[in-house]
Coordinates of C-alpha atoms and ligand atoms in Angstrom, one line a residue:
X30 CA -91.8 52.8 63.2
X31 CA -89.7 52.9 60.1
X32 CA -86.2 52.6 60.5
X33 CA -83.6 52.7 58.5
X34 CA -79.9 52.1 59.2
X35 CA -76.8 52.6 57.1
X36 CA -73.7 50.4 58.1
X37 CA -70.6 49.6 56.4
X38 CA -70.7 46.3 57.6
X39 CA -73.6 43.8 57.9
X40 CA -73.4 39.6 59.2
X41 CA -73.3 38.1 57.0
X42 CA -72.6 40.0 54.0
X43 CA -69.5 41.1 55.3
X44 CA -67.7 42.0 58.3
X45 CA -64.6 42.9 60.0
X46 CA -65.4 42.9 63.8
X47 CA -68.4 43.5 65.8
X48 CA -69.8 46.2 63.9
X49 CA -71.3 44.0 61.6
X50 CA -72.5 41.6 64.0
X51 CA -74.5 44.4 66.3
X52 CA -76.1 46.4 63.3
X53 CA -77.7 43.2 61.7
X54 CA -78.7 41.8 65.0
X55 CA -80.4 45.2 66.0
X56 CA -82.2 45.5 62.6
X57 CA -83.3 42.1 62.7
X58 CA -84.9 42.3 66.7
X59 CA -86.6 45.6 65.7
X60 CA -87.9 43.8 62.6
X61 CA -89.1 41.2 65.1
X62 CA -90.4 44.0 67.7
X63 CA -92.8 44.8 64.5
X64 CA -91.0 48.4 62.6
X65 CA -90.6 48.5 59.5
X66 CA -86.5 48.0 58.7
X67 CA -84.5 48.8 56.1
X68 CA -80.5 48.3 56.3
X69 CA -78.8 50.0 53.9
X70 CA -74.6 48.8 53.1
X71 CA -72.1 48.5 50.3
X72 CA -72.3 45.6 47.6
X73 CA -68.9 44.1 48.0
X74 CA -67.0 41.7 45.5
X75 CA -68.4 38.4 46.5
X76 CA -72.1 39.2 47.7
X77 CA -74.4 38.7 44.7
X78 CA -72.8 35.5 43.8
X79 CA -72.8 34.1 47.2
X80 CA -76.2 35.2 48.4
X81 CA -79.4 34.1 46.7
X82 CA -82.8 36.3 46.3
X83 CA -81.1 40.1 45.4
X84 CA -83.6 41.6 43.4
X85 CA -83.3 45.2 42.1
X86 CA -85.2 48.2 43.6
X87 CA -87.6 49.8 41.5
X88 CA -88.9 53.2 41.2
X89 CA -85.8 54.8 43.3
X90 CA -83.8 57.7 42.3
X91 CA -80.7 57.2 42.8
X92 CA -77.5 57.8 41.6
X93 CA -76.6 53.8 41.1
X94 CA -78.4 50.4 41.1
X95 CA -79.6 49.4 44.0
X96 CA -80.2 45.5 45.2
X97 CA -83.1 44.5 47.3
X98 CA -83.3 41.5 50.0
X99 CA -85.4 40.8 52.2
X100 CA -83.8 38.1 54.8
X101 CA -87.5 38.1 57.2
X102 CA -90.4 39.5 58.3
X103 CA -90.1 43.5 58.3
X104 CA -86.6 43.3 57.4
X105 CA -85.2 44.8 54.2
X106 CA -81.6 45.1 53.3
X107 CA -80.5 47.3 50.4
X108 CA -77.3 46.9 48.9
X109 CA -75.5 49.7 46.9
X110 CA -74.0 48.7 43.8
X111 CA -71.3 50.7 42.3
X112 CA -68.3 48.8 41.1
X113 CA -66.2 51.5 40.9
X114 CA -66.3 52.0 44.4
X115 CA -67.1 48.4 45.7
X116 CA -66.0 45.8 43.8
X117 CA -62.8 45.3 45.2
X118 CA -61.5 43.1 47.8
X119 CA -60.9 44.5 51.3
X120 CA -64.2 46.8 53.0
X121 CA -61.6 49.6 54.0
X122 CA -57.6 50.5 53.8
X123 CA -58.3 52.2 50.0
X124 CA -56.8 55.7 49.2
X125 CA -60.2 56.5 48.4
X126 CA -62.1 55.4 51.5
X127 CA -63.6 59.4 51.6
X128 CA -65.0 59.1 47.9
X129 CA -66.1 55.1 48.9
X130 CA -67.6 56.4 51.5
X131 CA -69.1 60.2 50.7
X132 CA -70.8 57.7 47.8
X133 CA -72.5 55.8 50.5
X134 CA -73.7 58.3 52.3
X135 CA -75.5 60.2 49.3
X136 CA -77.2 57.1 49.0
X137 CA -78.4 56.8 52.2
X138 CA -79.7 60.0 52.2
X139 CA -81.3 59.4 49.1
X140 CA -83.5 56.6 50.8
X141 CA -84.3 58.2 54.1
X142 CA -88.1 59.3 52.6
X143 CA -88.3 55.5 53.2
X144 CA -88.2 56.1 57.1
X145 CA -89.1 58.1 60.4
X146 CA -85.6 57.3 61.4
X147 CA -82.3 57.2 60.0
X148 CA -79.8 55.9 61.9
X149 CA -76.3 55.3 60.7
X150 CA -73.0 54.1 62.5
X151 CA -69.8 54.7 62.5
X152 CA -67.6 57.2 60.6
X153 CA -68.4 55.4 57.4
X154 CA -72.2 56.8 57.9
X155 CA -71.3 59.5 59.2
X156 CA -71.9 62.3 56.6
X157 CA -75.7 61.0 56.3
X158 CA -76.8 62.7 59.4
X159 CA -75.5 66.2 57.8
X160 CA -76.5 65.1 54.2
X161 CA -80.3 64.8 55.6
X162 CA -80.2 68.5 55.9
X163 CA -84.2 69.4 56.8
X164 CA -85.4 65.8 55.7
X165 CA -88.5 64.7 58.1
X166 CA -86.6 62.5 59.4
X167 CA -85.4 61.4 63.3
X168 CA -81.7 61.3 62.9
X169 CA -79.2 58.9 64.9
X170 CA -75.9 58.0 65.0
X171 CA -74.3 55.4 66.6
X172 CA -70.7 55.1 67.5
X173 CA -69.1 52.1 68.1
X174 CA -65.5 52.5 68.0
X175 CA -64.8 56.6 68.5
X176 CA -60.9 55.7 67.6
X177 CA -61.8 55.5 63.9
X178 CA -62.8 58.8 62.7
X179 CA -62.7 59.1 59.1
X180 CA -60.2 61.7 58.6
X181 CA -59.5 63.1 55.7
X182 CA -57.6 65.8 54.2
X183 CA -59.7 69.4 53.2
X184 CA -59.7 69.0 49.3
X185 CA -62.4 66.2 50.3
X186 CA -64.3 68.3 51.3
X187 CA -65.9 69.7 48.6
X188 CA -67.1 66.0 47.5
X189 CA -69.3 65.5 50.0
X190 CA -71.7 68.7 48.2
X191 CA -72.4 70.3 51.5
X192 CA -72.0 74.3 52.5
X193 CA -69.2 75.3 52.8
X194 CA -70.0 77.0 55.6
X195 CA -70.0 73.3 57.0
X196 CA -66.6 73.5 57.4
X197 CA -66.2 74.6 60.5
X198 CA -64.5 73.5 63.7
X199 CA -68.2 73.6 65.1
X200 CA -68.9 71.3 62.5
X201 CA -66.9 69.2 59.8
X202 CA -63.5 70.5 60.0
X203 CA -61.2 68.7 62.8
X204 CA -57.4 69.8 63.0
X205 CA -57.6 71.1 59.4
X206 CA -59.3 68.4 57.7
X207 CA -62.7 66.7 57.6
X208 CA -64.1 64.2 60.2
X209 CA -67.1 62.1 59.2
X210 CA -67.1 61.0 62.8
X211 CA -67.6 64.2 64.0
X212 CA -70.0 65.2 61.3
X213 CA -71.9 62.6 62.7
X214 CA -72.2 63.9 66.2
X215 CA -72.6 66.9 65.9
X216 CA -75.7 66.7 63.0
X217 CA -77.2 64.2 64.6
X218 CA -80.7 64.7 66.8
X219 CA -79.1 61.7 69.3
X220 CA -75.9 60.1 69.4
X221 CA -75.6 56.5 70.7
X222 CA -72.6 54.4 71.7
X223 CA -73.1 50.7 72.3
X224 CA -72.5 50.8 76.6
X225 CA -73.4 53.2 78.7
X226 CA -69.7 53.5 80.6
X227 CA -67.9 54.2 77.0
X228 CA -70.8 57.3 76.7
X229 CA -69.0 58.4 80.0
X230 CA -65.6 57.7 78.7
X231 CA -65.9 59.1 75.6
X232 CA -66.0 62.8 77.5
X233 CA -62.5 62.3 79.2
X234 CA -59.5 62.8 77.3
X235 CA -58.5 59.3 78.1
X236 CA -61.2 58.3 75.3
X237 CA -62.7 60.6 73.4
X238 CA -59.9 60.7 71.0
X239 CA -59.8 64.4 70.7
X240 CA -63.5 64.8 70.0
X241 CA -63.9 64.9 74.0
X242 CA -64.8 68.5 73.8
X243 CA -67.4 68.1 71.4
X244 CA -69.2 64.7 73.1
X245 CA -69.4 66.8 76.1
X246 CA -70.8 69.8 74.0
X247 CA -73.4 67.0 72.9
X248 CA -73.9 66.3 76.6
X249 CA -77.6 64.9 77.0
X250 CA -78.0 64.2 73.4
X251 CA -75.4 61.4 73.7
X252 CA -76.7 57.7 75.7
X253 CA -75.1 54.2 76.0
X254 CA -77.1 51.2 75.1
X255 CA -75.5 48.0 75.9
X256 CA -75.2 45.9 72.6
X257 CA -77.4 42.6 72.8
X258 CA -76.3 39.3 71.1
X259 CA -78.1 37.1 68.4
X260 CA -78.5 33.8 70.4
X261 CA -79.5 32.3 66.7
X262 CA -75.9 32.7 65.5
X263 CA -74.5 32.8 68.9
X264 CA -75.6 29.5 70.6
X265 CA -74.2 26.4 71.8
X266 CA -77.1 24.4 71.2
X267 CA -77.7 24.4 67.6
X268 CA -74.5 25.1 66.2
X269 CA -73.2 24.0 63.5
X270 CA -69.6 25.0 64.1
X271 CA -69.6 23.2 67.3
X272 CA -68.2 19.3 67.9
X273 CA -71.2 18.6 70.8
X274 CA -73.7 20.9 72.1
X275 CA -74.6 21.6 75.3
X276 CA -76.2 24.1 78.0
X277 CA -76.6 25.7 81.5
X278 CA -79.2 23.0 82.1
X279 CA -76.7 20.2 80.5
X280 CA -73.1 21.3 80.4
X281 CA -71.4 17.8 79.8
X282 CA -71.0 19.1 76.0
X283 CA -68.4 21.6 76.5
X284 CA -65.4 19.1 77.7
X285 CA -65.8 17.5 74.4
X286 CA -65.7 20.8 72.5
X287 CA -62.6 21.3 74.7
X288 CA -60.9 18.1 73.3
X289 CA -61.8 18.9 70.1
X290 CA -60.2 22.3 69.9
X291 CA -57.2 20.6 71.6
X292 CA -57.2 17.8 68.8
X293 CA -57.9 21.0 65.6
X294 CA -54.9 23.3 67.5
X295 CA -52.7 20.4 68.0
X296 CA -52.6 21.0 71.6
X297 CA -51.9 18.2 73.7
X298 CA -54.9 16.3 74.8
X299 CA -54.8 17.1 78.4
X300 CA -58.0 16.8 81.3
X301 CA -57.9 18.9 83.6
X302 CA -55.5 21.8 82.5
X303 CA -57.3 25.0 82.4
X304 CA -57.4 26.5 78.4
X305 CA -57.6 30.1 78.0
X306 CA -58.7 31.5 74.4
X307 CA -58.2 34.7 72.9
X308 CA -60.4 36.2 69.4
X309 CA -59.1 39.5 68.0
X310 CA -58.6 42.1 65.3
X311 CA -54.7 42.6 66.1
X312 CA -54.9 46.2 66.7
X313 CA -53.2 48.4 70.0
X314 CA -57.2 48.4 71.0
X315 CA -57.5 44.8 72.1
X316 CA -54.1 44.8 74.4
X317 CA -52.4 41.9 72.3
X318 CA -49.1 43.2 73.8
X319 CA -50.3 43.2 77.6
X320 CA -51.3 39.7 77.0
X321 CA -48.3 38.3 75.2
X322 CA -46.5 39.4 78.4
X323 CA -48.8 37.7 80.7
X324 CA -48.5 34.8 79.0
X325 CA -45.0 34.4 78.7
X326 CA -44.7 35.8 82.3
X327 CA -47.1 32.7 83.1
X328 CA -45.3 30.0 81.1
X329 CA -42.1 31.0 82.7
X330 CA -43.5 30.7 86.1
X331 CA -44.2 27.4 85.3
X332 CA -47.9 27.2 85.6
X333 CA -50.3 24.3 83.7
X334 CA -52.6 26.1 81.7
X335 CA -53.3 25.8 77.4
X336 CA -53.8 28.7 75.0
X337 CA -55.9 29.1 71.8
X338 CA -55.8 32.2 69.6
X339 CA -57.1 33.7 66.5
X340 CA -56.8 37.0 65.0
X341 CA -54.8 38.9 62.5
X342 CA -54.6 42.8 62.2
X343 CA -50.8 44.6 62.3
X344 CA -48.0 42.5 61.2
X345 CA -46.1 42.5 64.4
X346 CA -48.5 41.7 66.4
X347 CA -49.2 38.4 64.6
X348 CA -45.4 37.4 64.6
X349 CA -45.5 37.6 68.2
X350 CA -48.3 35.6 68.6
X351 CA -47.1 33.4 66.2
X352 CA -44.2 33.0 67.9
X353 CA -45.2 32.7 70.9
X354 CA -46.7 29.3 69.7
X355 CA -43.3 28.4 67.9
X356 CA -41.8 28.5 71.4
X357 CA -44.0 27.1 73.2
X358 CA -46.2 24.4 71.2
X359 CA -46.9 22.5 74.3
X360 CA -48.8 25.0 75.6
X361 CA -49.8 28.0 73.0
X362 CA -51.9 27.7 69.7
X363 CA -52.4 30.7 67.3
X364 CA -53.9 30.9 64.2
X365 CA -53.2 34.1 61.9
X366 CA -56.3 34.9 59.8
X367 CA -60.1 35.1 59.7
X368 CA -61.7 32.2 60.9
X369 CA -65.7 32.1 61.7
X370 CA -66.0 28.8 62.7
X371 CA -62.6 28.1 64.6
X372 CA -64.2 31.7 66.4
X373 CA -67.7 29.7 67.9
X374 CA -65.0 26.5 68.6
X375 CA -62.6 28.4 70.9
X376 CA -65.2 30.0 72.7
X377 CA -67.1 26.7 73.4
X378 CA -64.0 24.7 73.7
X379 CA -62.3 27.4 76.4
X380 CA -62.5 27.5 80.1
X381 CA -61.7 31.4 80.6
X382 CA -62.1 34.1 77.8
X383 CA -59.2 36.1 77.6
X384 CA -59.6 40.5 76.8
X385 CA -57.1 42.9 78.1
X386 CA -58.7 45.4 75.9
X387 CA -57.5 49.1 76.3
X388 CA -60.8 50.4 75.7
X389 CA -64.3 48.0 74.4
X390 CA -67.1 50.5 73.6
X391 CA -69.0 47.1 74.2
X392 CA -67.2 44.2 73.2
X393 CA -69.4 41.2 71.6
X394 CA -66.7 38.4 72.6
X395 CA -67.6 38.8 76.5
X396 CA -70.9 38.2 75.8
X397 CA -70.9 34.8 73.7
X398 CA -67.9 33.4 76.2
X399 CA -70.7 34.4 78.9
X400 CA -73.3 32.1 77.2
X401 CA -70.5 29.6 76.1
X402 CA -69.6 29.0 79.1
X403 CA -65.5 30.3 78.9
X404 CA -65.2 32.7 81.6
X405 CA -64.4 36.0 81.0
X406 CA -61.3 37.6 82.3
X407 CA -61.8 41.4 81.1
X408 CA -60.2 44.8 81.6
X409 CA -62.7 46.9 83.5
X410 CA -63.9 49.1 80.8
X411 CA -66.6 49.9 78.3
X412 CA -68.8 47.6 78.0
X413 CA -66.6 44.8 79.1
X414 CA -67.1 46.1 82.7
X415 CA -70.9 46.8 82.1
X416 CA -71.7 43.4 81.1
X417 CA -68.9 41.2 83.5
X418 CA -69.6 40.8 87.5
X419 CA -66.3 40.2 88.9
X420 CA -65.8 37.7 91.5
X421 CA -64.9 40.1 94.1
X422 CA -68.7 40.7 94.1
X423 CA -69.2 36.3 95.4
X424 CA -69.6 33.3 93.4
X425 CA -73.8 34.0 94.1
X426 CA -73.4 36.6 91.4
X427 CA -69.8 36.5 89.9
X428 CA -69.5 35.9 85.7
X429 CA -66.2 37.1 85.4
X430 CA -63.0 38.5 86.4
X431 CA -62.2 41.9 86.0
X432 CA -58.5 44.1 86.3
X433 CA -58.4 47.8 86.3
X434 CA -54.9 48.3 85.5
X435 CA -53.7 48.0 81.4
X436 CA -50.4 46.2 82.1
X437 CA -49.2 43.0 81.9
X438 CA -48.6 42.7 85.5
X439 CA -52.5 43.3 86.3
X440 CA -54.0 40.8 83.7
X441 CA -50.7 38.3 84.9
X442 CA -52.9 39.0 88.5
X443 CA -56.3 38.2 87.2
X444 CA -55.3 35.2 85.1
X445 CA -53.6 34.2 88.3
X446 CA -57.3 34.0 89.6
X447 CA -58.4 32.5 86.8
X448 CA -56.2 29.4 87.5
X449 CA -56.6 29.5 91.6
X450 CA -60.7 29.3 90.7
X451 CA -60.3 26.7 88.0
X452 CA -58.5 24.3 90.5
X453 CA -62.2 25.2 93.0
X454 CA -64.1 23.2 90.7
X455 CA -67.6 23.5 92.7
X456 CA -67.1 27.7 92.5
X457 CA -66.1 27.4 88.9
X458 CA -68.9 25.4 88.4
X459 CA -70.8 28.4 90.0
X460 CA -69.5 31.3 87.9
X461 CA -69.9 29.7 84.6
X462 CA -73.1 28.9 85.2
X463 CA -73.6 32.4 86.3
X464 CA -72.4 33.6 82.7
X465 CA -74.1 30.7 80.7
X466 CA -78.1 32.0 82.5
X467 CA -77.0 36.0 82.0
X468 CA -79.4 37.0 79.2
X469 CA -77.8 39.7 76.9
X470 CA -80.7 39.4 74.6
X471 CA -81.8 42.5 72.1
X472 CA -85.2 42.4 73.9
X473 CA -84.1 45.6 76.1
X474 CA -81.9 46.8 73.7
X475 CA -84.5 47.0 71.5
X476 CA -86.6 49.0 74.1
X477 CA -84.4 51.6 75.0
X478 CA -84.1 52.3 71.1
X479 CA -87.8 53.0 70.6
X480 CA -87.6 55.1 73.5
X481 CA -84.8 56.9 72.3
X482 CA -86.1 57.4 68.6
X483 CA -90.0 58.2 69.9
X484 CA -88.3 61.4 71.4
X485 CA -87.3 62.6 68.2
X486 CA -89.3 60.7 65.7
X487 CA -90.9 64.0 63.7
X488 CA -94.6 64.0 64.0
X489 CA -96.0 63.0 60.4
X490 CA -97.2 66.0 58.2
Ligands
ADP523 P1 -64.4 44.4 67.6 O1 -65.7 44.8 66.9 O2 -63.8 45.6 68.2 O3 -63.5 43.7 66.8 P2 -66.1 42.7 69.2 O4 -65.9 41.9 70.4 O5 -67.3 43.6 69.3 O6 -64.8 43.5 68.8 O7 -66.5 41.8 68.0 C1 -65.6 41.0 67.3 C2 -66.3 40.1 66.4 O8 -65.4 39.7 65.3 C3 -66.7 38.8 67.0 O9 -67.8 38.3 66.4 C4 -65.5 37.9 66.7 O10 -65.8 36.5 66.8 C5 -65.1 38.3 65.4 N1 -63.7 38.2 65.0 C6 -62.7 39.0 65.3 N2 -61.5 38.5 64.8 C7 -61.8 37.3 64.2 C8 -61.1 36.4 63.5 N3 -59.8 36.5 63.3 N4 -61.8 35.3 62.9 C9 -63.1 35.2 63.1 N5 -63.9 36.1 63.8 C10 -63.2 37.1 64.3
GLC524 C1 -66.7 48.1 67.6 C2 -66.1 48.0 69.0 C3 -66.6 46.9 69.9 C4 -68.1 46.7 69.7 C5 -68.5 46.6 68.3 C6 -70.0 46.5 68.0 O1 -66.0 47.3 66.7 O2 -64.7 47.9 69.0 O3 -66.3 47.1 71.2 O4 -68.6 45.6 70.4 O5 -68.1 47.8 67.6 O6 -70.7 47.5 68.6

């Protein structure tokens, strides 16, 4: 097939979370799986000077130049080049996100004779499935985060060129002003979120962020596919972030990796002390405040463990990790900021992975502690609890440990776990090895989209 996405984000041209990660990882296994792919994203300040090879599109018509890569096999990524709206530092956060953003979309739209399918994701695509009006094309959004919605006041409308008979409750218009999101779902021939329990939760009030009403209105139209992981990033074999590599079949590795991330953190060289690690955007999402409390509940109870962080997001939030590791230097470790590498350390050099998300629509983290052997101790939703087998289920089958409850309390409970298992070494042995053989490849991922798109593909003319 021919399939062409439209993300805001793409590894590793840029990226803010796990966005960026999944959309370049599902172009490239489709490329592998033989369709023709095409990824079309923003030219950012920084990307023609740091990657080699862009070469500009011919013959298009479109309303700005247009770069050309093509990374392998089957796999072509466009990149839209208009300073104005572009060339500035930061992917979102601008007073003009909606004109950034209706821009992209155009241009997406403009491209889709290239492909069977378009499939964009995320509010920032959003308009595209609208914008592709009667186009021949099988049309697809994905959502991966439903709590950012792209709302913007009415006056925008008018940019984005369509009817205005568009704007509509049934269609555009959400509590007086526009929603790309919501353009998105409701133009689109199928909707897609990245695990199948955050497709059920995004029809309760709980999650669907005021758009409940019109997911369910969507009803069969909208499926969850489980995210896979790129095992060439995401590997502990040949990485070059990591201090010694290691496997399932030879595990020795990851204790050095363990010291190591001591040694970097300036955490006291300690065997035998169980380290938990943490990677986040700072945001209310990803529970930061549930897990400052367990973890001062945890020091104050006295109990030997080490913590490594990284993140940054809202300001408060990263005071009060920081200080946390003011406090308690012995023990805690944070570093504010954006941090690739120190990312693949503290999940190789952890013993337990640490997510008290409020809601994970999949959740990438889970799945490289899984393979990186650092145990996952998750909040029992979205794709966290599709992809973690908590140890209630035995050790034969156990990855994880999972809470239900979003308070400090219940993840103070499971860490509690975490500890009691880590001083079982034989059943910790067990359940990482469980984790490190689970294979969250794209391969079925990758199925389960040409399934979806041959039943709307439209047949050629
Ligand atoms: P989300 O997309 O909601 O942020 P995911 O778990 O899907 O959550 O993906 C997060 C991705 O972003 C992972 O690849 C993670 O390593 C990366 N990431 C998040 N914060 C940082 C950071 N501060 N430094 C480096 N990588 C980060
Ligand atoms: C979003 C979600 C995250 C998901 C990622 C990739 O950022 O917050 O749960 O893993 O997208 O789909």
């Amino acid at each position: 097939m021919k399939i062409l996405h439209a993300s805001s984000e793409v590894f590793p041209y840029s990226k803010t979370g796990g966005l960026a990660d999944a959309t370049a990882a599902l172009a490239k296994a489709q490329a592998v799986a033989g369709h023709a792919v095409t990824l079309v994203t923003p030219l950012y300040r920084g990307i023609r000077e740091k990657f080699d090879g862009l070469k500009p599109l011919g013959r298009a018509r479109m309303p700005t130049k247009v770069w050309r890569l093509e990374p392998s096999p089957n796999l072509t990524v466009l990149f839209i080049d208009e300073p104005e709206w572009f060339d500035r530092d930061g992917l979102y956060g601008h007073a003009d996100d909606a004109e950034r953003f209706i821009f992209f979309s155009k241009c997406v739209a403009h491209l889709a004779w290239r492909a069977e399918i378009v499939n964009a994701h995320d509010w920032q695509g959003g308009l595209v499935m609208p914008l592709l009006g009667d186009a021949p094309v099988g049309k697809v959004f994905t959502i991966h985060n439903a709590a950012y919605q792209g709302c913007f006041p009415a006056d925008k409308f008018e940019l984005t060129g369509l009817p205005k008979s568009f704007f509509d409750w049934r269609q555009l218009e959400f509590h007086g002003g526009v929603s790309f999101l919501k353009g998105g779902i409701v133009f689109a021939d199928l909707v897609t979120t990245v695990s199948p329990r955050y497709a059920r939760e995004l029809l309760t009030e709980e999650y669907g962020c005021g758009l409940e009403g019109v997911f369910q209105a969507r009803g069969d139209a909208l499926t969850g596919v489980l995210n896979g992981v790129d095992y060439t990033e995401w590997n502990t074999t040949d990485n070059p972030h990591l201090a010694a590599a290691y496997s399932a079949d030879s595990p020795d590795g990851k204790s050095l990796n363990k010291r190591a991330l001591q040694r970097e953190l300036g955490l006291p060289l300690l065997d035998g002390v169980p380290l938990l690690g943490n990677i986040s955007r700072f945001t209310d999402q990803k529970g930061i405040d549930i897990l400052l409390g367990a973890l001062e509940a945890l020091i104050g109870s006295g109990a030997a463990f080490q913590f490594a962080g990284l993140g940054s997001g809202d300001p408060l939030l990263e005071k009060a990790m920081s200080g946390l590791a003011k406090r308690h230097p012995e023990q805690v470790a944070v570093k504010v900021g954006y941090d690739t590498g120190l990312a693949h350390r503290i999940e190789a050099g952890s013993d337990f992975f640490v997510m008290p998300s409020r809601f994970e629509p999949c959740g990438l983290n889970q799945l490289y502690s899984l393979r990186y052997g650092s145990v996952p101790v998750v909040r029992a939703t979205g794709g966290l609890d599709d992809s973690v087998i908590d140890l209630g289920q035995g050790e034969a089958s156990a990855t994880g440990i999972k809470f239900a409850d979003c308070s400090a309390e219940a993840l103070g409970r499971a860490l509690g776990r975490a500890l009691s298992i880590y001083a079982r070494p034989k059943s910790l042995t067990k359940v990482r090895d469980n984790g490190m053989r689970a294979d969250f490849s794209w391969g079925q991922t990758t199925a389960e989209y040409e399934r979806l798109y041959a039943k709307i593909k439209k047949p050629a003319a």
